[in-house]
Short mmCIF file of C-alpha atoms and ligand atoms in Angstrom, two decimals:
data_model
loop_
_atom_site.label_atom_id
_atom_site.label_comp_id
_atom_site.label_asym_id
_atom_site.label_seq_id
_atom_site.Cartn_x
_atom_site.Cartn_y
_atom_site.Cartn_z
CA MET A 1 158.15 225.41 151.64
CA ARG A 2 154.93 226.91 152.98
CA THR A 3 154.08 226.92 156.68
CA LYS A 4 151.44 224.31 157.44
CA ILE A 5 148.90 225.46 160.01
CA VAL A 6 145.90 224.14 161.89
CA ALA A 7 144.08 226.99 163.65
CA GLY A 8 141.22 226.51 166.09
CA ASN A 9 138.60 229.25 166.27
CA TRP A 10 136.76 228.69 169.55
CA LYS A 11 134.38 231.58 168.82
CA MET A 12 132.21 232.60 171.82
CA ASN A 13 132.46 229.19 173.48
CA ASN A 14 134.06 227.97 176.71
CA ASP A 15 134.40 229.78 180.03
CA PHE A 16 137.78 230.12 181.73
CA ASN A 17 137.90 226.63 183.27
CA GLN A 18 136.66 224.97 180.10
CA SER A 19 139.27 226.84 178.07
CA ILE A 20 142.14 225.79 180.31
CA ASN A 21 140.83 222.22 180.47
CA LEU A 22 140.73 222.09 176.68
CA VAL A 23 144.35 223.25 176.40
CA THR A 24 145.44 220.83 179.12
CA GLU A 25 143.65 217.94 177.40
CA LEU A 26 145.15 218.90 174.06
CA LEU A 27 148.66 218.99 175.47
CA ALA A 28 148.15 215.68 177.27
CA ILE A 29 147.34 213.96 173.98
CA LYS A 30 149.79 215.78 171.74
CA PRO A 31 152.72 217.39 173.49
CA THR A 32 154.60 218.07 170.25
CA ALA A 33 153.35 219.15 166.86
CA LYS A 34 155.26 219.15 163.58
CA VAL A 35 152.93 221.67 161.99
CA ASN A 36 152.02 225.02 163.52
CA VAL A 37 148.96 224.97 165.76
CA VAL A 38 147.16 228.23 166.52
CA LEU A 39 144.55 228.38 169.29
CA CYS A 40 142.13 231.31 169.16
CA PRO A 41 140.29 231.38 172.48
CA PRO A 42 137.87 234.09 173.65
CA MET A 43 139.72 237.34 174.33
CA PRO A 44 139.77 237.24 178.19
CA PHE A 45 141.57 233.89 178.18
CA ILE A 46 144.34 234.66 175.72
CA HIS A 47 146.89 235.48 178.39
CA SER A 48 146.30 232.27 180.34
CA VAL A 49 146.30 230.11 177.22
CA VAL A 50 149.62 231.68 176.18
CA GLY A 51 150.97 230.78 179.64
CA HIS A 52 149.91 227.15 179.25
CA LEU A 53 151.56 226.92 175.83
CA SER A 54 154.81 228.66 176.74
CA GLN A 55 156.87 225.45 176.87
CA GLN A 56 155.47 224.11 173.59
CA SER A 57 157.17 224.75 170.32
CA ASN A 58 154.85 225.08 167.31
CA TYR A 59 151.86 226.16 169.42
CA TYR A 60 150.68 229.77 169.14
CA VAL A 61 147.76 231.84 170.29
CA GLY A 62 145.58 233.97 168.06
CA ALA A 63 142.82 236.50 168.66
CA GLN A 64 139.42 236.31 167.01
CA ASN A 65 139.24 240.06 166.51
CA VAL A 66 141.08 243.34 166.95
CA ASN A 67 140.36 247.04 166.61
CA PRO A 68 142.59 248.79 164.06
CA ASN A 69 142.97 252.00 166.08
CA LYS A 70 146.10 252.38 168.17
CA ASN A 71 144.38 253.34 171.45
CA GLY A 72 141.80 255.76 172.81
CA ALA A 73 138.07 256.09 173.36
CA PHE A 74 136.85 252.83 171.83
CA THR A 75 134.97 251.30 174.73
CA GLY A 76 135.11 247.54 174.77
CA GLU A 77 137.70 247.22 172.04
CA ILE A 78 141.15 245.58 172.03
CA SER A 79 144.19 246.95 170.19
CA THR A 80 147.00 245.16 168.37
CA HIS A 81 149.45 246.43 170.98
CA MET A 82 147.39 244.84 173.77
CA LEU A 83 147.45 241.53 171.91
CA GLN A 84 151.16 241.82 171.28
CA SER A 85 151.78 242.57 174.96
CA VAL A 86 150.32 239.17 175.93
CA CYS A 87 152.34 237.31 173.27
CA CYS A 88 149.41 236.71 170.97
CA LYS A 89 150.81 236.03 167.48
CA TYR A 90 147.88 235.71 165.07
CA VAL A 91 144.60 237.56 164.50
CA ILE A 92 141.60 236.26 162.56
CA ILE A 93 140.34 239.02 160.26
CA GLY A 94 137.30 239.06 158.01
CA HIS A 95 135.53 236.02 159.43
CA SER A 96 132.11 235.80 157.78
CA GLU A 97 130.40 236.09 161.18
CA ARG A 98 132.08 239.44 161.80
CA ARG A 99 131.33 240.60 158.27
CA GLU A 100 127.67 239.67 158.73
CA TYR A 101 126.84 240.46 162.38
CA PHE A 102 129.18 243.41 162.87
CA ASN A 103 128.93 244.89 159.36
CA GLU A 104 132.67 244.78 158.78
CA THR A 105 133.35 246.17 155.32
CA HIS A 106 136.24 245.51 152.95
CA GLU A 107 137.61 248.96 153.80
CA PHE A 108 137.47 248.36 157.57
CA LEU A 109 139.14 244.96 157.15
CA LYS A 110 141.90 246.64 155.16
CA PHE A 111 142.62 248.90 158.16
CA LYS A 112 142.66 245.87 160.42
CA VAL A 113 145.12 244.04 158.18
CA ASP A 114 147.41 247.09 158.17
CA ALA A 115 147.25 247.52 161.95
CA VAL A 116 147.93 243.83 162.57
CA LEU A 117 150.95 243.73 160.25
CA GLU A 118 152.31 246.96 161.67
CA SER A 119 152.38 245.27 165.08
CA ASN A 120 154.20 242.24 163.69
CA LEU A 121 151.19 240.00 164.23
CA THR A 122 150.04 237.61 161.51
CA PRO A 123 146.59 238.13 160.03
CA ILE A 124 144.56 235.05 159.16
CA PHE A 125 142.44 236.73 156.51
CA CYS A 126 139.16 234.93 155.83
CA CYS A 127 137.35 235.03 152.52
CA GLY A 128 134.58 232.96 151.02
CA GLU A 129 131.23 233.13 149.29
CA PRO A 130 127.64 232.61 150.46
CA LEU A 131 125.53 229.80 148.99
CA GLU A 132 123.58 231.98 146.53
CA VAL A 133 126.86 233.16 145.00
CA ARG A 134 128.15 229.59 144.70
CA ASN A 135 124.84 228.53 143.14
CA GLN A 136 125.32 231.19 140.46
CA ASN A 137 128.92 230.08 139.94
CA GLN A 138 130.12 233.58 140.86
CA GLN A 139 132.41 232.49 143.72
CA ASN A 140 135.64 233.45 141.96
CA ASP A 141 134.55 237.06 141.39
CA PHE A 142 133.25 237.29 144.94
CA VAL A 143 136.51 236.10 146.53
CA LYS A 144 138.59 238.18 144.11
CA LYS A 145 136.82 241.33 145.29
CA GLN A 146 137.36 240.43 148.95
CA LEU A 147 141.08 240.00 148.38
CA ALA A 148 141.46 242.98 146.05
CA GLU A 149 139.77 245.39 148.44
CA SER A 150 141.29 244.32 151.74
CA LEU A 151 144.65 242.69 150.94
CA PHE A 152 146.06 243.62 147.56
CA HIS A 153 147.11 247.12 148.62
CA LEU A 154 149.87 245.42 150.65
CA SER A 155 153.50 245.46 149.65
CA GLU A 156 155.09 242.19 148.54
CA GLN A 157 156.84 241.89 151.90
CA ASN A 158 153.61 242.43 153.84
CA ILE A 159 151.42 240.08 151.82
CA LYS A 160 154.00 237.37 152.47
CA ASN A 161 153.30 237.80 156.19
CA CYS A 162 149.60 237.02 155.77
CA VAL A 163 147.78 233.73 156.03
CA ILE A 164 144.61 233.39 153.94
CA ALA A 165 141.70 231.17 154.94
CA TYR A 166 139.15 230.18 152.31
CA GLU A 167 135.90 229.58 154.15
CA PRO A 168 132.81 229.10 151.99
CA ILE A 169 130.05 230.56 154.17
CA TRP A 170 127.66 227.74 153.30
CA ALA A 171 130.12 225.28 154.86
CA ILE A 172 130.72 227.09 158.16
CA GLY A 173 129.07 225.32 161.07
CA THR A 174 126.61 223.59 158.72
CA GLY A 175 128.16 220.15 158.39
CA LEU A 176 128.41 220.79 154.62
CA THR A 177 132.03 220.68 153.52
CA ALA A 178 133.37 221.92 150.21
CA SER A 179 134.31 218.93 148.08
CA VAL A 180 138.04 218.42 147.69
CA ASN A 181 137.71 219.70 144.11
CA GLN A 182 135.83 222.83 145.18
CA ALA A 183 138.43 223.53 147.87
CA GLN A 184 141.42 222.87 145.60
CA GLU A 185 139.93 224.93 142.74
CA MET A 186 139.41 227.96 144.94
CA HIS A 187 142.79 227.66 146.66
CA GLN A 188 144.46 227.41 143.26
CA PHE A 189 142.47 230.42 142.06
CA ILE A 190 143.54 232.47 145.11
CA ARG A 191 147.16 231.56 144.43
CA LEU A 192 146.72 232.56 140.79
CA LEU A 193 145.33 235.96 141.85
CA ILE A 194 148.33 236.50 144.10
CA ALA A 195 150.68 235.50 141.29
CA GLN A 196 148.97 237.95 138.93
CA HIS A 197 149.01 240.80 141.43
CA TYR A 198 152.48 240.10 142.87
CA ASN A 199 154.46 237.24 141.35
CA GLU A 200 154.79 233.45 141.29
CA SER A 201 157.23 233.26 144.15
CA VAL A 202 154.97 235.28 146.48
CA ALA A 203 152.02 233.10 145.45
CA ALA A 204 154.00 229.94 146.16
CA SER A 205 154.97 231.16 149.62
CA ILE A 206 151.55 232.01 151.05
CA THR A 207 149.75 229.63 153.38
CA ILE A 208 146.11 229.12 152.39
CA LEU A 209 143.88 227.32 154.89
CA TYR A 210 140.53 225.69 154.28
CA GLY A 211 137.69 226.29 156.75
CA GLY A 212 134.12 225.03 156.87
CA SER A 213 132.99 221.90 158.71
CA CYS A 214 136.46 220.41 158.56
CA ASN A 215 136.56 217.38 160.85
CA PRO A 216 138.61 214.23 161.52
CA SER A 217 136.91 212.33 158.68
CA ASN A 218 137.46 214.84 155.89
CA ALA A 219 140.65 216.61 156.99
CA GLU A 220 143.14 214.24 155.42
CA THR A 221 141.65 214.37 151.90
CA LEU A 222 141.26 218.15 152.06
CA PHE A 223 144.83 218.63 153.30
CA ALA A 224 146.16 216.31 150.60
CA GLN A 225 145.21 218.89 147.94
CA PRO A 226 148.29 220.65 146.59
CA ASP A 227 147.10 224.18 147.38
CA VAL A 228 145.53 223.44 150.78
CA ASP A 229 148.08 224.16 153.51
CA GLY A 230 145.97 223.36 156.57
CA GLY A 231 142.69 224.35 158.16
CA LEU A 232 140.81 226.94 160.16
CA ILE A 233 138.64 224.82 162.38
CA GLY A 234 135.53 225.93 164.30
CA GLY A 235 133.34 223.29 165.95
CA ALA A 236 135.90 220.48 165.83
CA SER A 237 138.50 222.62 167.61
CA LEU A 238 136.39 222.48 170.79
CA LYS A 239 137.00 218.75 171.24
CA ALA A 240 140.60 217.88 172.01
CA ASN A 241 140.47 214.44 170.35
CA ASP A 242 138.95 215.78 167.14
CA PHE A 243 141.33 218.70 166.97
CA VAL A 244 144.34 216.43 167.51
CA SER A 245 143.08 214.10 164.75
CA ILE A 246 142.95 217.09 162.42
CA ILE A 247 146.49 218.13 163.39
CA ASN A 248 147.63 214.55 162.78
CA ALA A 249 145.92 214.56 159.38
CA LEU A 250 147.94 217.61 158.35
CA GLU A 251 151.14 216.09 159.70
CA ASN A 252 150.46 212.92 157.71
CA THR A 253 150.31 214.88 154.49
CA GLU A 254 153.84 216.11 155.28
CA SER A 255 155.43 212.70 155.32
C1 PEP B 301 134.89 228.83 161.25
O1 PEP B 301 133.98 229.41 161.82
O2 PEP B 301 135.95 229.43 160.96
C2 PEP B 301 134.70 227.42 160.92
C3 PEP B 301 135.47 226.90 160.01
O3 PEP B 301 133.71 226.78 161.59
P1 PEP B 301 133.32 225.22 161.46
O4 PEP B 301 134.58 224.43 161.41
O5 PEP B 301 132.50 224.92 162.68
O6 PEP B 301 132.54 225.09 160.19
#
């Protein structure tokens, strides 16, 4: 049975009070969750958000970024050990915004994945194609390369500790969502690649999330797809009611 997850990527939104208010509001509406919920606030607020979630089972905190080096002269950066020391459990790696605006290469992401796993944190590894690639029907090759160059060096044990998020770039923050068929096809393809590179049982065990304009109206049909195990949510994770509806949608697919 794969772990079902809804993760909220707050990106560079919310100051301290807004962040704490959002967690408080979320917990007031939904004190228990049957699926795993991962909140990824801006870095300075991770510690406080962890504190607010400490009594809640199934709620975890994730970071939006990490530096793969252990420590040292990397001004402004945050290490895996620092994240671990504040009970952060997940790290988003390879988000298309970081690939684009911070020139993060496949090779660099590979180092990040290694560093995160070495610290017993769980990477949420993002992959997904831009619109021009989708328009040329080259999305499978594009995603295959992303996985091959940043993930498939991992041992069987380590790949099993990764979460993958398929996020078509053309759907992120645009209001355009992949159709349920497009999402299912790509999730199934990712699982096939894992089966080919590792084996069927590894492929069957890995959680694959969908991300890209997922919202309360489309979450349930997306999550009902057999290879979609939850969502990585941007905009809709900033509104407690919407985020809770998305969590409920995933829980409903469980029953
Ligand atoms: C994201 O940035 O990971 C994301 C899925 O954003 P949105 O839900 O706003 O499209």
